[in-house]
Short mmCIF file of C-alpha atoms and ligand atoms in Angstrom, two decimals:
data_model
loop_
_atom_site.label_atom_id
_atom_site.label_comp_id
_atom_site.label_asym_id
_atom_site.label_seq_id
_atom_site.Cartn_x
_atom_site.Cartn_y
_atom_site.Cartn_z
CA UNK I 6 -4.53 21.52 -27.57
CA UNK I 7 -3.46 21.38 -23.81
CA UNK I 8 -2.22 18.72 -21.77
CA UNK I 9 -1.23 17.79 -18.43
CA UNK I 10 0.79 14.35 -16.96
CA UNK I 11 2.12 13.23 -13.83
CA UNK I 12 3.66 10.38 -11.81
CA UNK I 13 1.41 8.57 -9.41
CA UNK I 14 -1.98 8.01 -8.40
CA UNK I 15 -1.38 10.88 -5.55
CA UNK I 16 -0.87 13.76 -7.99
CA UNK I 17 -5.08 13.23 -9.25
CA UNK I 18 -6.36 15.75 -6.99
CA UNK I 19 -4.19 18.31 -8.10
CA UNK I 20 -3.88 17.69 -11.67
CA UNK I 21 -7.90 17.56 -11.15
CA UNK I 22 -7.91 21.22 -10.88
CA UNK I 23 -4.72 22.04 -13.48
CA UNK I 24 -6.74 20.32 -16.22
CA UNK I 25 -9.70 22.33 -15.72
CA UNK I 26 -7.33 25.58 -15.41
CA UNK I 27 -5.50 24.70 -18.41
CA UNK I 28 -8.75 24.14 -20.43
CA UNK I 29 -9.77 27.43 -19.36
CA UNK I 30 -6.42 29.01 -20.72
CA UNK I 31 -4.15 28.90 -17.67
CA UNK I 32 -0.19 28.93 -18.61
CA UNK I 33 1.36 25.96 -18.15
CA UNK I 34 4.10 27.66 -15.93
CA UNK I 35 1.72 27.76 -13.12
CA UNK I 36 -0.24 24.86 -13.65
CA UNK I 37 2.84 22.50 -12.72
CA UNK I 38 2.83 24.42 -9.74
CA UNK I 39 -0.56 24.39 -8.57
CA UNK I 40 -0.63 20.86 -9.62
CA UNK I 41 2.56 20.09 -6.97
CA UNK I 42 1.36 22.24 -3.97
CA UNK I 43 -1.69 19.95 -3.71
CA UNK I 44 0.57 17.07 -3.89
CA UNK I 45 2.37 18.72 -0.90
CA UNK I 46 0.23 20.23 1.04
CA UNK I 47 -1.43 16.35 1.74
CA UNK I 48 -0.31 15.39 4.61
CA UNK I 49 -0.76 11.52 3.88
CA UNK I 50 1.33 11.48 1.08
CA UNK I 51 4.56 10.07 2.25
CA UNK I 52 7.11 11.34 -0.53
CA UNK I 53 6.52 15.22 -1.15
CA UNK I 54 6.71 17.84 1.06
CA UNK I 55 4.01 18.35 4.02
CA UNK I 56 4.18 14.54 5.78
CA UNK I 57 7.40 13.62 3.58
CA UNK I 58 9.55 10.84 5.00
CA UNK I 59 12.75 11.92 6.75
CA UNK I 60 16.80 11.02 6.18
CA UNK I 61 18.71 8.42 8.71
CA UNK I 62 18.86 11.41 11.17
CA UNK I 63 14.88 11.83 11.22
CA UNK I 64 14.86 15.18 9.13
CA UNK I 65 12.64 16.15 6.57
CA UNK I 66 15.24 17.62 3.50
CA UNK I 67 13.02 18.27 0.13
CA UNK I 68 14.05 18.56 -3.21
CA UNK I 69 12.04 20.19 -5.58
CA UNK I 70 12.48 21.86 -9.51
CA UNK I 71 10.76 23.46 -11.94
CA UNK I 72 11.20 24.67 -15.55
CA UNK I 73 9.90 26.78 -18.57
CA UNK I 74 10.14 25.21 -21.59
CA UNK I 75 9.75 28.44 -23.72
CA UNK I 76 12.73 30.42 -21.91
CA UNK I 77 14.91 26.79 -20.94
CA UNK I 78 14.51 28.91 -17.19
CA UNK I 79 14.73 26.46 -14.49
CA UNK I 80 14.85 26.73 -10.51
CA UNK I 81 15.45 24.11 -8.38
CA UNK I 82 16.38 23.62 -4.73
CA UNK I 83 18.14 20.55 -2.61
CA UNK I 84 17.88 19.78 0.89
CA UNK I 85 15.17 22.43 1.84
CA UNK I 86 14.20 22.08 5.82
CA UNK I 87 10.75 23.60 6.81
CA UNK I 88 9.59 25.42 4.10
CA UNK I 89 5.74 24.84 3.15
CA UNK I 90 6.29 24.61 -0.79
CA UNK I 91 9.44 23.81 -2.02
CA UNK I 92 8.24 23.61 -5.52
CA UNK I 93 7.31 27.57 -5.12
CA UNK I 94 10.93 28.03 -4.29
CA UNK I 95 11.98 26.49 -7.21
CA UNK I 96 9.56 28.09 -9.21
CA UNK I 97 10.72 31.85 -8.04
CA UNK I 98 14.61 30.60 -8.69
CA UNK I 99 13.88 30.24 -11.99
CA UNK I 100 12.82 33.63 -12.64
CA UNK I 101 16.51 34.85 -11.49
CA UNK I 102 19.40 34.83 -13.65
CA UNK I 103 21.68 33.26 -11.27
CA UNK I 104 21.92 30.89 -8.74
CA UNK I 105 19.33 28.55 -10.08
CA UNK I 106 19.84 25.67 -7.67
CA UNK I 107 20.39 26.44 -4.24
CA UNK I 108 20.68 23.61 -1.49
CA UNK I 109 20.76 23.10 2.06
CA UNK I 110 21.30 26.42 4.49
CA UNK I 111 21.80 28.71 1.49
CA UNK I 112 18.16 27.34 0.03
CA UNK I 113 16.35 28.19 3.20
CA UNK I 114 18.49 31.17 4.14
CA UNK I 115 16.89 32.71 0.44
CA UNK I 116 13.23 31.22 0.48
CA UNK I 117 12.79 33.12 3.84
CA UNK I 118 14.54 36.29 2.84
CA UNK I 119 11.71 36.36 0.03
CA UNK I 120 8.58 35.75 1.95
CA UNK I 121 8.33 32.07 1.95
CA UNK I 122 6.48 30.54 4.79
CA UNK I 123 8.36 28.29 7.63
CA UNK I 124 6.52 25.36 8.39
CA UNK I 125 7.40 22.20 10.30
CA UNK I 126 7.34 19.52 7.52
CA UNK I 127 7.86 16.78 10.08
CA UNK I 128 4.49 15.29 10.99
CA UNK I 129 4.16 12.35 14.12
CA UNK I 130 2.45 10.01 11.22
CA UNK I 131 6.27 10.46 9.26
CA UNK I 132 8.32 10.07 12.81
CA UNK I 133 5.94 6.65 13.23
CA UNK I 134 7.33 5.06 9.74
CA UNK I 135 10.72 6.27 10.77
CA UNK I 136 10.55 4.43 14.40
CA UNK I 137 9.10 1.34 12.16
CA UNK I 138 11.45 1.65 9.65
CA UNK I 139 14.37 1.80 12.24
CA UNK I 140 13.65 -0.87 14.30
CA UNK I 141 12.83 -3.18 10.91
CA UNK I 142 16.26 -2.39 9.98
CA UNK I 143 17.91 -3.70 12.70
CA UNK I 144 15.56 -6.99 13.09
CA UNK I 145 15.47 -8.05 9.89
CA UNK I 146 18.27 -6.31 7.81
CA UNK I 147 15.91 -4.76 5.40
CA UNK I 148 17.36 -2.60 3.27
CA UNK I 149 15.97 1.08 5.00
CA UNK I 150 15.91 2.65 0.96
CA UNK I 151 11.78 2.23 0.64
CA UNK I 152 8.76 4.57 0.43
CA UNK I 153 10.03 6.36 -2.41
CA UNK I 154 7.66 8.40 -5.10
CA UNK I 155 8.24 11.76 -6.54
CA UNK I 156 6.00 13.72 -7.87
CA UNK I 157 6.11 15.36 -11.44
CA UNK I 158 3.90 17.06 -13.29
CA UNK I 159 4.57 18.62 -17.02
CA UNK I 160 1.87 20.58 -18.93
CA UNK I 161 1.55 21.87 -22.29
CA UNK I 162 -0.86 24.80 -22.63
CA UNK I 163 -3.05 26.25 -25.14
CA UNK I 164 -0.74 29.15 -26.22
CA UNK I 165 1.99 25.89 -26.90
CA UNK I 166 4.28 26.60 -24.02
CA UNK I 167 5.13 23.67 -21.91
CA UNK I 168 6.77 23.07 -18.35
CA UNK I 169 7.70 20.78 -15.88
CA UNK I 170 7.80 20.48 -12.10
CA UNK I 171 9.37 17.89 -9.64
CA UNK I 172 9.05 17.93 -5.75
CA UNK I 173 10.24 15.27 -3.35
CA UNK I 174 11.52 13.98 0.22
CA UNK I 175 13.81 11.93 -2.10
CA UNK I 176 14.93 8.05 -0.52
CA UNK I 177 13.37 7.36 3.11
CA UNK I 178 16.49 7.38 5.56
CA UNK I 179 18.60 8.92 2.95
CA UNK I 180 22.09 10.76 4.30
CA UNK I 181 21.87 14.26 5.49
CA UNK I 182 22.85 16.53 2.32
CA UNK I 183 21.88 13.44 0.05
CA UNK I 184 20.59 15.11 -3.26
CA UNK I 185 18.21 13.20 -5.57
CA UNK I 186 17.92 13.64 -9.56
CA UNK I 187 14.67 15.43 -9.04
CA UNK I 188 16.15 18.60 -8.90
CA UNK I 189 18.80 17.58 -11.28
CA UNK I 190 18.06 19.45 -14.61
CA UNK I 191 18.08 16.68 -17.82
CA UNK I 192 18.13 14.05 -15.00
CA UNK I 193 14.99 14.27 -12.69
CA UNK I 194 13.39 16.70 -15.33
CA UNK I 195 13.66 18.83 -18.81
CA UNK I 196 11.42 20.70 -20.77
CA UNK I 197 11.85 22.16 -24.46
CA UNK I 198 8.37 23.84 -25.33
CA UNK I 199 9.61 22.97 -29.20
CA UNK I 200 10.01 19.57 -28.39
CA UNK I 201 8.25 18.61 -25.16
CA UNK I 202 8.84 17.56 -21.45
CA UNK I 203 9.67 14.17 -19.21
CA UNK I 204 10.34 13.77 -15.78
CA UNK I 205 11.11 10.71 -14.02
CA UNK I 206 10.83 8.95 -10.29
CA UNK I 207 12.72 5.80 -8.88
CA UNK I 208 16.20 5.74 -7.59
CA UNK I 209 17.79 9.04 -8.39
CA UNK I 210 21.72 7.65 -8.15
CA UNK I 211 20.42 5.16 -11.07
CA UNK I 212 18.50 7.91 -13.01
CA UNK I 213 20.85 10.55 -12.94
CA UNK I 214 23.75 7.72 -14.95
CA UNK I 215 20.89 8.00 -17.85
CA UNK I 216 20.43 12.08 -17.85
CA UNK I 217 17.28 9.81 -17.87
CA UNK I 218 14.34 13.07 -18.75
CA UNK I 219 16.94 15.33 -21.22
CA UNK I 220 17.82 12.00 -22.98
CA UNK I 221 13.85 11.31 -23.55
CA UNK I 222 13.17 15.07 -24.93
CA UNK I 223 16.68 14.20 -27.02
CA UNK I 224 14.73 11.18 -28.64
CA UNK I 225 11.29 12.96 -28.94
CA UNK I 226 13.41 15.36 -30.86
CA UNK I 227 15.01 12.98 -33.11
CA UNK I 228 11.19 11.69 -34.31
CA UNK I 229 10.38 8.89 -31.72
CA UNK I 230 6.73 9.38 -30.74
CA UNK I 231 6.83 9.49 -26.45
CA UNK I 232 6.14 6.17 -25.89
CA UNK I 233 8.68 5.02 -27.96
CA UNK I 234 11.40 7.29 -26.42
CA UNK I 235 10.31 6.52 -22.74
CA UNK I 236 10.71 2.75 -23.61
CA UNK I 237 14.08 2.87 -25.23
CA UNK I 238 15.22 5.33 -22.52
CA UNK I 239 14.43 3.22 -19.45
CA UNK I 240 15.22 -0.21 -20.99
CA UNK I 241 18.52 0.58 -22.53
CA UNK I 242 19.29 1.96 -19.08
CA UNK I 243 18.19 -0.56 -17.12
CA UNK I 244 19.96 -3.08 -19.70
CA UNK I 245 23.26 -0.87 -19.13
CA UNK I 246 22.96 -1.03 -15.71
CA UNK I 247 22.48 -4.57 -15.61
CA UNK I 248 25.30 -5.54 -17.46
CA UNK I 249 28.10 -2.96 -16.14
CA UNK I 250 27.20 -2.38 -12.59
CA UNK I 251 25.59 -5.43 -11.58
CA UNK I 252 22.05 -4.28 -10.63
CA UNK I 253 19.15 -1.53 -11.56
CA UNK I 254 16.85 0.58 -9.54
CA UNK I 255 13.52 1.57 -9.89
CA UNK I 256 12.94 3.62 -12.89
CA UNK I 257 9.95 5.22 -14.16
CA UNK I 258 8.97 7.84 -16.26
CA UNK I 259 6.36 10.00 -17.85
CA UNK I 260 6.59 12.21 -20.75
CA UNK I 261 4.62 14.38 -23.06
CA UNK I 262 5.44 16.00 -26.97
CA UNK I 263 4.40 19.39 -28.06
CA UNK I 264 1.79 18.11 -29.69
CA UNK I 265 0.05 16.69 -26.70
CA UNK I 266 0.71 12.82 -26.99
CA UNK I 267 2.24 10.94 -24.02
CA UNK I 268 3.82 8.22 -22.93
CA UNK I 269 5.43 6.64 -19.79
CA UNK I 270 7.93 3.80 -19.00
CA UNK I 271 8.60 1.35 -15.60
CA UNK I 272 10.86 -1.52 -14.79
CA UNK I 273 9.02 -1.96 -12.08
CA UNK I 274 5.46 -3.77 -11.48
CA UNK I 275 2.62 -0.80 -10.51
CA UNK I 276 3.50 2.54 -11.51
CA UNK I 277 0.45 4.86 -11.50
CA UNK I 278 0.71 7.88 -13.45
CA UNK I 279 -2.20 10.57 -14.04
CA UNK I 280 -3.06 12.33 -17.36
CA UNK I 281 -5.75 14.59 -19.23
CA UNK I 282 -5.83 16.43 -22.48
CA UNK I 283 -7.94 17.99 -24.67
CA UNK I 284 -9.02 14.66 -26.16
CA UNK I 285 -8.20 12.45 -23.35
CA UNK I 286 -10.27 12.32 -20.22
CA UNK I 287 -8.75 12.50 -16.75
CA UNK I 288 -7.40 8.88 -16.31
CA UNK I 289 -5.36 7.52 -13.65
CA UNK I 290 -3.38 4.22 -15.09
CA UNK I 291 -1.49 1.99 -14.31
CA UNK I 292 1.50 1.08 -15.75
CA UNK I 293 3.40 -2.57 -16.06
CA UNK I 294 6.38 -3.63 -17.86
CA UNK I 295 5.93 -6.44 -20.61
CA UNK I 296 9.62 -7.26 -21.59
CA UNK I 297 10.99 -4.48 -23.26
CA UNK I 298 7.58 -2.51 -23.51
CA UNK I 299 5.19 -0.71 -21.08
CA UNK I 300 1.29 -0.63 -21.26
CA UNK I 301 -1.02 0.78 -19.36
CA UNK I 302 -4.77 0.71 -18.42
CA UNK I 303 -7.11 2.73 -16.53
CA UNK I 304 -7.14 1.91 -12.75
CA UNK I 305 -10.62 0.42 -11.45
CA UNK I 306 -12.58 1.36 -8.69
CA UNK I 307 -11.29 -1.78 -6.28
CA UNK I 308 -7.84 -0.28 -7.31
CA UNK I 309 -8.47 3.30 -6.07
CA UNK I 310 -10.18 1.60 -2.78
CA UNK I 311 -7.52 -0.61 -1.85
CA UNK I 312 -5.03 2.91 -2.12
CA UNK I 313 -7.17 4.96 -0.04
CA UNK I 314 -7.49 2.46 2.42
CA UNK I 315 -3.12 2.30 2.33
CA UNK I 316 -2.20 5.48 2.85
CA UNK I 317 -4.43 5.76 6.00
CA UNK I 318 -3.51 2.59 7.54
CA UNK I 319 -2.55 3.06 10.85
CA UNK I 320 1.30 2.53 10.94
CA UNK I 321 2.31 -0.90 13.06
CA UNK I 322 5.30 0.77 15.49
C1 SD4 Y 401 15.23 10.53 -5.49
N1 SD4 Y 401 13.97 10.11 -7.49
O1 SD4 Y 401 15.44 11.36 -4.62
C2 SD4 Y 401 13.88 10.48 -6.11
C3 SD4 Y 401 13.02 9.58 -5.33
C4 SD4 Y 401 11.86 9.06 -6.11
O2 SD4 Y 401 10.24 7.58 -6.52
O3 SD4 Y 401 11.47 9.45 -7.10
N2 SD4 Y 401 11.26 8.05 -5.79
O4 SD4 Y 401 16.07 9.71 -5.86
#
């Protein structure tokens, strides 16, 4: 068996090519990777990396993680400025025995004292949302927390090892040194090779009160098939949320057993999320919430259209 899941219609391209790796025999290690360097290395995707959007001061600070679900080795790294793939940084943390989450100056200070290439993540087409976004802001007092989608990617191999990798530019106009769950270890991801792997995108300050992806493996492990656990996880949060704090953020997930089987959850109205195993094709669906339940269905062709068209829109300044 091998498998391979993400979150949102923009990882396809790159989970395109992991699939065929991983039917080939590639470890799922470096699949997750692969998969997330396509994701951002496109410089139309808003949310990850290359292109990402920037915080209130009109910087581009990534977050990124990745783990290995046969060692529990994970690397992750916060508030990364102008490095081409945080995701490889996080990937190479891992493999050290300390310091396995490094933010800010100390992240960047590391990634270039091992080789990793400087690149200027801020692109005009980002800086053009950013002048839109600002000047929305102030004329109609919209709330400037939009344009928000991380990617994450977990794969389960043919050899039975699984892992998991995140990358993001975390909340548009977020605070300088604001750090996101996906980095977060059990929150933003967690993988357990014996068990299996989530990972989850929305509002990180909500998803991190849920230790939202460890408490999904937690319920895999306890017998709940992933669908199951991904509902239980995001409703009973959401519910939690509701009723002690007064409101909920956007909360999706995706998540994957040893065994190969996934499922994902959303309280909110069109998450897309990507998937192929040995028995299921490469699908993109999309995802809805029906009370307490999600389902899902393959996205058509007017549906992949209308999302091309969006993310090369020209931006209204
Ligand atoms: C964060 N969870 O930084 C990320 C953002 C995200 O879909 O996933 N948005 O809070």
């Amino acid at each position: 068996m091998w498998g391979i899941i993400a979150t949102w219609r923009m990882a396809l391209e790159g989970v395109s090519e992991s699939a065929s790796a991983l039917a080939g025999g590639s470890a799922a290690t470096a699949s997750v990777v692969d998969a997330v360097v396509a994701v951002e290395d496109f410089p139309l995707y808003k949310s990850v990396g290359y292109g990402g959007l920037p915080t209130e001061n009109g910087e581009v600070e990534l977050d990124a993680a990745w783990m290995d679900g046969d060692t529990l080795a994970f690397g992750a790294v916060g508030n990364l400025v102008d490095i081409a793939n945080p995701v490889k940084v996080a990937q190479a943390l891992g493999r050290q025995r300390y310091n396995s989450l490094l933010v800010g100056q100390g992240a960047r200070e590391w990634a270039l004292s091992q080789g990793f290439a400087e690149k200027k993540m801020l692109t005009e087409r980002a800086m053009q949302h950013y002048r839109k976004r600002c000047r929305e802001t102030l004329d109609k007092g919209l709330s400037p927390y939009d344009g928000h989608d991380t990617v994450g990617v977990i794969a389960l191999d043919q050899r039975g090892s699984m892992s998991v990798a995140t990358s993001t530019s975390g909340l548009f106009m977020k605070k300088r040194g604001r750090v996101g769950d996906s980095p977060i270890i059990g929150s933003g991801f967690y993988c357990d090779s014996q068990i299996g792997a989530a990972t989850a995108t929305g509002v990180g300050e909500d998803l991190m009160k849920g230790c939202t992806s460890y408490e999904i493996v937690r319920r895999m492990e306890q017998g709940m098939t992933p669908q199951q656990a991904a509902d239980s996880v995001v409703y009973e949060l959401e519910d939690k949320l509701m009723s002690r704090f007064g409101r909920a953020g956007d909360l999706s997930v995706v998540c994957m057993n040893r065994k190969g089987e996934f499922g994902a959850a959303t309280n909110i109205k069109t998450f897309s999320f990507v998937v192929a195993t040995a028995s299921q094709p490469l699908t993109v669906f999309r995802a809805e919430r029906v009370k307490e339940k999600t389902h899902y269905q393959p996205v058509d062709d007017a549906w992949m259209q209308a999302y091309a068209d969006r993310i090369r829109a020209p931006i209204e300044e």
